[in-house]
Tab-separated table of C-alpha atoms and ligand atoms in Angstrom:
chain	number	residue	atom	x	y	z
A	1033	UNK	CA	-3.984	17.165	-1.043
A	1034	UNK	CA	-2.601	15.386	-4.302
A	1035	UNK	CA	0.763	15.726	-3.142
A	1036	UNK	CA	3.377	13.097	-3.690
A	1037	UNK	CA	5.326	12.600	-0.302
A	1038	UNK	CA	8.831	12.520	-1.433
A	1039	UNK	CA	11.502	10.313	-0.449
A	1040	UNK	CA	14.732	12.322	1.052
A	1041	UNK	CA	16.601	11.648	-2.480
A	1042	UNK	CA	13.951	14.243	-4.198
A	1043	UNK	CA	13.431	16.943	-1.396
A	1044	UNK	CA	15.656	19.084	-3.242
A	1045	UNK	CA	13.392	18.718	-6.104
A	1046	UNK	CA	10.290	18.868	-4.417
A	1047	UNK	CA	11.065	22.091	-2.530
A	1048	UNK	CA	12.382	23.434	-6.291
A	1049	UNK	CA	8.622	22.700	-7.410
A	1050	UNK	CA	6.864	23.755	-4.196
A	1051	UNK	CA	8.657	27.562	-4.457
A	1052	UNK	CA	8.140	27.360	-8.205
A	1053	UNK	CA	5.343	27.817	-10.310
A	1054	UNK	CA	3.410	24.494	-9.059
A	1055	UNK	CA	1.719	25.257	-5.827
A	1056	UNK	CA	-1.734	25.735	-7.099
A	1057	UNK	CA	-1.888	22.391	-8.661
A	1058	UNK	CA	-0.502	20.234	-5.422
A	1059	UNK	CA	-3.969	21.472	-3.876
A	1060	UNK	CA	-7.276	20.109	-4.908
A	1061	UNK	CA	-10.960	20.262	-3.783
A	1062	UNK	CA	-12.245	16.988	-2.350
A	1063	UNK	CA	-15.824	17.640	-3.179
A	1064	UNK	CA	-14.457	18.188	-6.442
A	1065	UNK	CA	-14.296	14.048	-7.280
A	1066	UNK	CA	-16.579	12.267	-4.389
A	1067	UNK	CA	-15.830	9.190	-3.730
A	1068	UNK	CA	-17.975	6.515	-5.974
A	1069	UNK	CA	-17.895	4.078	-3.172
A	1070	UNK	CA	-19.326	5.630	0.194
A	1071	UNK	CA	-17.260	3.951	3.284
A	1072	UNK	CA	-20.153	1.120	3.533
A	1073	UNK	CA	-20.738	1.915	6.903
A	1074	UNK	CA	-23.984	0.413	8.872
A	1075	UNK	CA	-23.928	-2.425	6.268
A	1076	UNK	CA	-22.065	-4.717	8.584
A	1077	UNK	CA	-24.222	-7.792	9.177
A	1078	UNK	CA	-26.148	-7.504	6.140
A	1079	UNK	CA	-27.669	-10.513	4.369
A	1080	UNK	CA	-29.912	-12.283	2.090
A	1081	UNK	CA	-33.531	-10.595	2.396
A	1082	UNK	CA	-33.053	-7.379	4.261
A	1083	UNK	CA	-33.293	-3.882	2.855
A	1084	UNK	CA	-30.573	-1.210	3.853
A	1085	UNK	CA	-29.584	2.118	2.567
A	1086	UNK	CA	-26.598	1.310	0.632
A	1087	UNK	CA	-26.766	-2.218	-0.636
A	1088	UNK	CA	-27.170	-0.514	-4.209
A	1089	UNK	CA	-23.251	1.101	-3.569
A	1090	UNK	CA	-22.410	-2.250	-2.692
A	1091	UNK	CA	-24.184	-4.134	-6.011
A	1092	UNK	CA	-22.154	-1.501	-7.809
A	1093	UNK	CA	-19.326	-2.431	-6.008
A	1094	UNK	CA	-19.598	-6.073	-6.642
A	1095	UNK	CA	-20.268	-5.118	-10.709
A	1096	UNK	CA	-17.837	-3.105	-11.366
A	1097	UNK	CA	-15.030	-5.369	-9.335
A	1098	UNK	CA	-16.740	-8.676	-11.907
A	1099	UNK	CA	-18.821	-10.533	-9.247
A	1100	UNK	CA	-22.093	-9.267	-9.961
A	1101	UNK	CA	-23.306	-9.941	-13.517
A	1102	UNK	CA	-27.046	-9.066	-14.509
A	1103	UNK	CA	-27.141	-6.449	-16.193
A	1104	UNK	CA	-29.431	-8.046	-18.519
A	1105	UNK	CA	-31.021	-10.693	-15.670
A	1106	UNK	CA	-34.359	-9.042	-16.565
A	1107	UNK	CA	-36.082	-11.004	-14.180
A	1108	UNK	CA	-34.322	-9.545	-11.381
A	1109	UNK	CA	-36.440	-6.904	-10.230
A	1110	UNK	CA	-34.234	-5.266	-7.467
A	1111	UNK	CA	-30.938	-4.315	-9.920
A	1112	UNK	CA	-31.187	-0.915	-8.826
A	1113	UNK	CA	-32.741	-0.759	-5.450
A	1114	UNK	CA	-31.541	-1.221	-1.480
A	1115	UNK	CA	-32.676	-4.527	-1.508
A	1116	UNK	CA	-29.945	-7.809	-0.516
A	1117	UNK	CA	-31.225	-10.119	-3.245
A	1118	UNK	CA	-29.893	-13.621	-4.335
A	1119	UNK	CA	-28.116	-12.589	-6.830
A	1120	UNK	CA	-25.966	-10.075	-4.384
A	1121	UNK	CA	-25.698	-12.980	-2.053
A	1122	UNK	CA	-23.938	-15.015	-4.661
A	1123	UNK	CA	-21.748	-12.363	-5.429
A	1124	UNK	CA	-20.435	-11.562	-2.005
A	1125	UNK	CA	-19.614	-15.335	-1.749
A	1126	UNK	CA	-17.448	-15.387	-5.112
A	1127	UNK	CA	-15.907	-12.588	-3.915
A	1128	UNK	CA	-15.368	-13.993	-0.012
A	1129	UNK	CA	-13.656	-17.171	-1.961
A	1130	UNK	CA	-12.110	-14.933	-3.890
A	1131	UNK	CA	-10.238	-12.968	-0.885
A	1132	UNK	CA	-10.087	-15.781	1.318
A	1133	UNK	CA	-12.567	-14.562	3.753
A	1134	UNK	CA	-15.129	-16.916	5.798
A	1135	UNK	CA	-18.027	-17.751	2.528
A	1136	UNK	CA	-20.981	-16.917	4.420
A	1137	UNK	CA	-22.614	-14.477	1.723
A	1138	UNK	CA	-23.211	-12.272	5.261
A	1139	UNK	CA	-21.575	-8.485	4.428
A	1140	UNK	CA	-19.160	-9.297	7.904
A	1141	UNK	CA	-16.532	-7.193	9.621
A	1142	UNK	CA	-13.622	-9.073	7.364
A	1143	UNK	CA	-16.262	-8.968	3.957
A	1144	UNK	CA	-16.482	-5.073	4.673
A	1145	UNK	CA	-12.430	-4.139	5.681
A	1146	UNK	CA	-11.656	-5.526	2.598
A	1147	UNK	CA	-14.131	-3.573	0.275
A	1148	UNK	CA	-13.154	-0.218	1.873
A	1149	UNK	CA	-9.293	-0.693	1.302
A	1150	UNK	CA	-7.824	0.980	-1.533
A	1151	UNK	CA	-7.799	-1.086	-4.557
A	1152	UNK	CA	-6.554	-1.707	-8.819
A	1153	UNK	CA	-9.895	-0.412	-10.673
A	1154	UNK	CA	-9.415	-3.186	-12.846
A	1155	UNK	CA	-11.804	-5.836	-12.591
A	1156	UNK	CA	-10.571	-9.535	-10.634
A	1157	UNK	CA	-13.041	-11.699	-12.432
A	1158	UNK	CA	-13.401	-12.047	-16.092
A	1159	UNK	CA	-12.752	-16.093	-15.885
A	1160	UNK	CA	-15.129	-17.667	-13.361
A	1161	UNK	CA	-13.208	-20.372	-13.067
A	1162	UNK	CA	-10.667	-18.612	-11.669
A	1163	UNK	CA	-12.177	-19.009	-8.755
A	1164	UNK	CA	-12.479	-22.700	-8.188
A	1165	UNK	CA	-8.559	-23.077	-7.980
A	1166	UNK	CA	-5.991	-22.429	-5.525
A	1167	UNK	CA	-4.544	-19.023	-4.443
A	1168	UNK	CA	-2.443	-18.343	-8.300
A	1169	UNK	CA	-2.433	-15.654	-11.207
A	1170	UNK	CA	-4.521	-15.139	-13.877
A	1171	UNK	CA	-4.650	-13.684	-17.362
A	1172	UNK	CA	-7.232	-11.798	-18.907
A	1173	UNK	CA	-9.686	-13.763	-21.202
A	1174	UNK	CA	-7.796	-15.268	-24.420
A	1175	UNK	CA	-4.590	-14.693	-22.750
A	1176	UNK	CA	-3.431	-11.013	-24.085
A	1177	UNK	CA	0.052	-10.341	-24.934
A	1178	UNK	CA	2.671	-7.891	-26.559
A	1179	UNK	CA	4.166	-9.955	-29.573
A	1180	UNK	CA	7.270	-9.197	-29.223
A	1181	UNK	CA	8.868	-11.406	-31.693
A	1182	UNK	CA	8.041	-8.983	-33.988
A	1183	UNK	CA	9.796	-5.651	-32.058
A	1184	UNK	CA	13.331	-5.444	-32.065
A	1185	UNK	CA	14.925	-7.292	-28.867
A	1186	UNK	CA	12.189	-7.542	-26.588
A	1187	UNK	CA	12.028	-3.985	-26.111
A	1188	UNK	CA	8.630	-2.266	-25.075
A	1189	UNK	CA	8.501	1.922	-25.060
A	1190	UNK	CA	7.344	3.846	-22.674
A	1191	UNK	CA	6.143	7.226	-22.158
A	1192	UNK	CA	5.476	9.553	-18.911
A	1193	UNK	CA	2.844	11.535	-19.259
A	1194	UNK	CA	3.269	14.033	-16.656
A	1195	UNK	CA	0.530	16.561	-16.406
A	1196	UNK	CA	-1.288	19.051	-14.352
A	1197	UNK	CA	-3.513	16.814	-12.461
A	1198	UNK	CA	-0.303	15.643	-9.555
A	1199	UNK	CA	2.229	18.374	-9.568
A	1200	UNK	CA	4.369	15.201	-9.935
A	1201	UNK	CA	7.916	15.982	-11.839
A	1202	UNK	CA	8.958	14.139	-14.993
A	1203	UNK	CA	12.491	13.463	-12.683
A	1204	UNK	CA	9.983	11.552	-10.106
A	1205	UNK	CA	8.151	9.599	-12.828
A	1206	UNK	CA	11.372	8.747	-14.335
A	1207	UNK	CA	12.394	7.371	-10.953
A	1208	UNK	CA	8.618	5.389	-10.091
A	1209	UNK	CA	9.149	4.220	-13.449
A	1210	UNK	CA	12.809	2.693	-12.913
A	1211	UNK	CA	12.220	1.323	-9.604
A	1212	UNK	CA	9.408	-0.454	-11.259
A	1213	UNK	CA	9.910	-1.696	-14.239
A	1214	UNK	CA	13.097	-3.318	-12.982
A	1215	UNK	CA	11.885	-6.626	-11.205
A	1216	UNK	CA	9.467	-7.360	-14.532
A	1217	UNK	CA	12.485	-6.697	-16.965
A	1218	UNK	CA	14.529	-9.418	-14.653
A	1219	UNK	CA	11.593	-11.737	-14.320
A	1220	UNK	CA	9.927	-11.736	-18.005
A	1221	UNK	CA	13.591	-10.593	-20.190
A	1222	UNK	CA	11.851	-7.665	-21.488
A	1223	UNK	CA	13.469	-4.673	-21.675
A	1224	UNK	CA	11.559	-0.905	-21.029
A	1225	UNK	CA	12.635	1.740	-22.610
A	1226	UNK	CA	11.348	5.772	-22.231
A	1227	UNK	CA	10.729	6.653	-25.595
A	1228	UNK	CA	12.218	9.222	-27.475
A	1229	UNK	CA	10.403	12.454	-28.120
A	1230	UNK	CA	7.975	11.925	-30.631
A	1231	UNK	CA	8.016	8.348	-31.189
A	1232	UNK	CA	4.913	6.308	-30.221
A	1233	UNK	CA	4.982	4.721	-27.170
A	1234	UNK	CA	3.595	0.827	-26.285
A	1235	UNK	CA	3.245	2.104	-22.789
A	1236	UNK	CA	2.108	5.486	-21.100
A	1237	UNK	CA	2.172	6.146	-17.303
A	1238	UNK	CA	0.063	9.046	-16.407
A	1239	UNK	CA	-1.912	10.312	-13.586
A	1240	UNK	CA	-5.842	11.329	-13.943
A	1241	UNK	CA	-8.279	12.593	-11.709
A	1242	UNK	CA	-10.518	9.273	-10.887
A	1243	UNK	CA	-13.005	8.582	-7.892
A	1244	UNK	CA	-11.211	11.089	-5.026
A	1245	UNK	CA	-9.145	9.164	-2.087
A	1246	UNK	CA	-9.540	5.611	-1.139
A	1247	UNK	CA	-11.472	3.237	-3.479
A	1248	UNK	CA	-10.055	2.897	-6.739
A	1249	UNK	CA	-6.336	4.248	-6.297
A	1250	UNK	CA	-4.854	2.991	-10.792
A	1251	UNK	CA	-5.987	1.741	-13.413
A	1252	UNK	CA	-4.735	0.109	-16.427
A	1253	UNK	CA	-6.147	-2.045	-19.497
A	1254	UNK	CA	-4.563	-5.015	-20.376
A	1255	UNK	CA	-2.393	-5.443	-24.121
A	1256	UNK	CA	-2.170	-4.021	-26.273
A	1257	UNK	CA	-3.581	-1.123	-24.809
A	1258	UNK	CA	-0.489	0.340	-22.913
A	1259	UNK	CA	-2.176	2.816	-20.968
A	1260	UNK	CA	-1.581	3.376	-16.962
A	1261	UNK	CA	-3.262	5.980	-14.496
A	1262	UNK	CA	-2.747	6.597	-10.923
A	1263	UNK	CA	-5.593	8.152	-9.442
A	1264	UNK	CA	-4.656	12.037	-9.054
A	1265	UNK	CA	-6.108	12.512	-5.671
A	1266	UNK	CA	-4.541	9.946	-3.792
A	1267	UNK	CA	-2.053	10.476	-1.312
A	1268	UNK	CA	1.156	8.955	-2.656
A	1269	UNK	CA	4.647	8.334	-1.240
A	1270	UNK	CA	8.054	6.861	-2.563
A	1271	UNK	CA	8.845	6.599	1.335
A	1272	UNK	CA	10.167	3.024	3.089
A	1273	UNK	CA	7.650	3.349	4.990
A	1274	UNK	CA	5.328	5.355	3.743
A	1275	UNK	CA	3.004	7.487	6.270
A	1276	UNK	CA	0.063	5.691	7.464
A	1277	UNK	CA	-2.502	7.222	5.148
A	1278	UNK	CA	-0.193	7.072	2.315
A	1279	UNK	CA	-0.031	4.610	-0.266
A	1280	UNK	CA	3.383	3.012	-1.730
A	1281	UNK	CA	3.349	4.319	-5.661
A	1282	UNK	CA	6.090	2.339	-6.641
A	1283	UNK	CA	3.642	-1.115	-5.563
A	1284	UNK	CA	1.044	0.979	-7.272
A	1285	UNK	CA	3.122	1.021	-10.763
A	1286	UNK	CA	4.452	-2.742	-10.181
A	1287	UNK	CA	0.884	-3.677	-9.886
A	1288	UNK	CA	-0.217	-1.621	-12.986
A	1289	UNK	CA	2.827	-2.465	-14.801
A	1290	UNK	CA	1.715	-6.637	-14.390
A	1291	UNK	CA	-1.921	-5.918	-15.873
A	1292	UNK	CA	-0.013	-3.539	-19.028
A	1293	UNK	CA	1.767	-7.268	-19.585
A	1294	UNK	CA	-1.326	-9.321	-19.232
A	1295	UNK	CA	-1.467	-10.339	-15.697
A	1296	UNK	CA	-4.879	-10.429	-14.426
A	1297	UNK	CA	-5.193	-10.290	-10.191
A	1298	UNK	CA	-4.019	-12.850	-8.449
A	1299	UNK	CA	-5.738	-14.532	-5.228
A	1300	UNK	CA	-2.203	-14.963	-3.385
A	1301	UNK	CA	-2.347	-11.975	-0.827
A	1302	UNK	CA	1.777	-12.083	-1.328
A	1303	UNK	CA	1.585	-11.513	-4.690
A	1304	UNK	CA	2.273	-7.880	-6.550
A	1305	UNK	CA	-1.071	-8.668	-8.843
A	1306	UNK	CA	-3.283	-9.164	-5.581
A	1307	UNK	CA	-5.758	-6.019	-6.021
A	1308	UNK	CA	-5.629	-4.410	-2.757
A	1309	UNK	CA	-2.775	-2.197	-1.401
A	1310	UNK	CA	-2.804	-1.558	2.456
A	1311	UNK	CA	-1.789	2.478	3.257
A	1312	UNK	CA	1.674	2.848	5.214
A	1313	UNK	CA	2.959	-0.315	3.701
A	1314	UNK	CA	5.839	-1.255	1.092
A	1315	UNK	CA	5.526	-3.890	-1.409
A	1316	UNK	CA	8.022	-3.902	-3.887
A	1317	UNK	CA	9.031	-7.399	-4.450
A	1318	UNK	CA	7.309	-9.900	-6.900
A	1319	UNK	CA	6.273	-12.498	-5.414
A	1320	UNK	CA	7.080	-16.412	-6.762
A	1321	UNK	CA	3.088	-16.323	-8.117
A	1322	UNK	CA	4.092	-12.958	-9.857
A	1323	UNK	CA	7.545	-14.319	-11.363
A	1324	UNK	CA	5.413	-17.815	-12.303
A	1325	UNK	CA	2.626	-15.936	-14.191
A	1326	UNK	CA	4.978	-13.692	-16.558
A	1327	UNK	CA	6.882	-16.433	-17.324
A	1328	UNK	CA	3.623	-18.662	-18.585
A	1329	UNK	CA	2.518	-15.882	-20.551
A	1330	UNK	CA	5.815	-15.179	-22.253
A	1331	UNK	CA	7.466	-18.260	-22.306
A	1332	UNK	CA	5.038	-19.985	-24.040
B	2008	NAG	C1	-14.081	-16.324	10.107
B	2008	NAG	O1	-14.927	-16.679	11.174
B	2008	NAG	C2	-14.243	-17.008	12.359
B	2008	NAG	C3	-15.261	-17.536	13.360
B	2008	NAG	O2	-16.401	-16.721	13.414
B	2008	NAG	C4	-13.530	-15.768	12.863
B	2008	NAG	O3	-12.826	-16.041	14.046
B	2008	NAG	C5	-12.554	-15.297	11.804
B	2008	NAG	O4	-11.953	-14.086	12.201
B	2008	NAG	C6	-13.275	-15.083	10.484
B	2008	NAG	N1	-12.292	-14.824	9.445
B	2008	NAG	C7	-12.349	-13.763	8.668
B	2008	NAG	C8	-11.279	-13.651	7.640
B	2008	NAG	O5	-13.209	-12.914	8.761
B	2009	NAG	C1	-4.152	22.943	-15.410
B	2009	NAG	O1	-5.446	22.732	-14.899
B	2009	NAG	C2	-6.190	23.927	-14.745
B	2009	NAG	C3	-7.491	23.592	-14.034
B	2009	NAG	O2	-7.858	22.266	-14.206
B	2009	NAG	C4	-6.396	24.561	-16.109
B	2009	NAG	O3	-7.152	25.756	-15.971
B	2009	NAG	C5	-5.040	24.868	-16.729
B	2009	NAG	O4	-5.214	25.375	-18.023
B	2009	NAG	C6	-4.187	23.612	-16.781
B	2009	NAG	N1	-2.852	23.957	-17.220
B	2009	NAG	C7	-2.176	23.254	-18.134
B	2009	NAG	C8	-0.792	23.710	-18.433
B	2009	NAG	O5	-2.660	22.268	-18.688
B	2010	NAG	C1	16.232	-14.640	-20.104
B	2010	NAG	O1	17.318	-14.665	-20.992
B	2010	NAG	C2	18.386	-15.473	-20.537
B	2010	NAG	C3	19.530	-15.302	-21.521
B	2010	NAG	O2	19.071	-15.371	-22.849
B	2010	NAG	C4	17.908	-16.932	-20.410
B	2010	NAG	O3	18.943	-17.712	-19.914
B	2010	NAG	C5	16.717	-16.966	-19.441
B	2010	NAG	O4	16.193	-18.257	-19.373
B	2010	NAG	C6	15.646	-16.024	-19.896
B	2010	NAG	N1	14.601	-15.970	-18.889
B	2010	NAG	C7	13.314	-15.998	-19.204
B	2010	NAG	C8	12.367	-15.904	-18.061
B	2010	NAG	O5	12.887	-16.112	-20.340
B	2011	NAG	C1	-7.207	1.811	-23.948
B	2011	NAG	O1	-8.501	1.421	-23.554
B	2011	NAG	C2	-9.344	2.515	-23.187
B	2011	NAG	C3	-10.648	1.947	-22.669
B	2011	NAG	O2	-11.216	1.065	-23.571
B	2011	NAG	C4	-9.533	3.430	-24.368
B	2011	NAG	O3	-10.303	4.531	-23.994
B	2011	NAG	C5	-8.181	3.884	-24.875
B	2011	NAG	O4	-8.350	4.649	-26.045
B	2011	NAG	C6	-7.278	2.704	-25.167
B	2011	NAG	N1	-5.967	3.196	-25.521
B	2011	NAG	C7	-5.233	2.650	-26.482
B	2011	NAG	C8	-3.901	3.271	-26.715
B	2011	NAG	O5	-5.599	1.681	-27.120
């Protein structure tokens, strides 16, 4: 189900949509989008040197997330096969450091939780180096940015793409949006806007269909790209809490909202730009390491 489960403050409108015209598009076939990630299972206690159905999902794993580079290592003769190779090894260890975990290049219980909770598809390492420091934010390469000296006051535009693909109302993006965009505005003084009909927008919130439930659950690209996408077929809530299996979208857009400014992921587990979000949980406060990171890239 790509259903949105509503806080009480919208059942009126939700139960207006549900008798409406919008049944059909609440429902969607799960074979329709399989998962790109399978759920890793038997992997645990893999390691340097062993061959296992599955280590290729988890080299693609480590690629796409930036840990796993060799796409042109031409000497590396097991790219595309089951095989645990150096190469992997070295990867699961950034990203162990990375998360905190025990570095022991070893695909363990904590290494494999981790990698099966939902996540931000948007890569955590483009700057190595990010991960020799302490737990802190990050910008993308050559530090991104929306010049705002040249708009008038600060203001950035954005527009909410609602479509067919969530059988989410414009009245319940307009609220996601509010709730948050609100802690960024007070942290970096820049003020969001919906744009009027018509005019181009900096930003655009959206939903698409992406890689089914779990795994990648948004997306966004940093400036001045502007664009945002929640993954269709995940099951979202505006709740406090939300149900176990559902994920908070207003964390969702906070997150997405920092990478749209030029946050990269942070390493702090507190922070709003960390990449994972747990299921059942709120997190809807930016964290000091959030608040510190827009204000380097802005105030500068
Ligand atoms: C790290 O290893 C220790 C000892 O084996 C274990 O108790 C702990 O839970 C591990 N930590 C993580 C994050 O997996
Ligand atoms: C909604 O999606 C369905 C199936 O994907 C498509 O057939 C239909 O034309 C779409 N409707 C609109 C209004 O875009
Ligand atoms: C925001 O603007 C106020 C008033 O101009 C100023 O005092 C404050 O330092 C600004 N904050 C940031 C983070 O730039
Ligand atoms: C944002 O980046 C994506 C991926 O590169 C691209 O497809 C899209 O056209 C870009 N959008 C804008 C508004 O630049």
């Amino acid at each position: 189900m790509a259903t949105i489960h509503l806080n009480r403050f919208f059942i009126g409108a939700f139960l207006l949509i549900l008798f409406t015209a919008q049944l059909a598009v609440l429902v969607h076939s799960k074979n329709l989008h399989p998962a790109k990630w399978p759920s890793f299972q038997n992997l645990e206690g893999s390691r340097k040197g062993l061959t296992a159905k599955g280590i290729q999902n988890v080299k693609n794993y480590m690629r796409t997330f930036g840990y796993l580079n060799d796409n042109n290592d031409k000497r590396n003769d097991h790219r595309n096969d089951d095989q645990f190779d150096k190469s992997l090894e070295i990867a699961v260890k950034k990203f162990q450091r990375f998360y905190k975990l025990n570095v022991t290049g070893i695909l363990d219980d904590g290494t494999i939780s981790q990698m099966k909770t939902p996540r931000c598809g948007v890569a955590d390492v483009h700057d190595l180096q990010t991960l020799g420091i302490v737990s802190h934010y990050a910008f993308f390469p050559g530090k991104p940015r929306w010049p705002l000296v040249s708009y008038e006051a600060n203001i950035l535009y954005y527009s909410l793409d609602v479509n067919n693909a969530s059988g989410v109302s414009l009245e319940m993006m307009r609220y996601i949006a509010t709730e948050a965009f609100s802690q960024w505005k007070q942290a970096s003084n820049i003020t969001f806007e919906e744009s009027a009909q018509g005019k181009l927008p900096d930003l655009s919130l959206g939903f698409v269909q992406n890689d089914g439930p779990g795994n990648v659950m948004a997306f966004s690209y940093p400036p001045t790209n502007g664009t945002l996408r929640f993954d269709a077929a995940e099951s979202w809530s505006t709740d406090i809490p939300p149900a176990k299996t559902d994920i908070d979208i207003i964390w969702a857009a906070m997150h997405e909202i920092g990478h749209l400014l030029g946050l990269d992921h942070s390493t702090d587990k507190n922070a709003i730009m960390y990449a994972y979000i747990d299921p059942g949980v709120n997190k809807r406060t930016l964290s000091q390491d959030d608040i510190d990171g827009i204000r380097a890239l802005y105030s500068s």
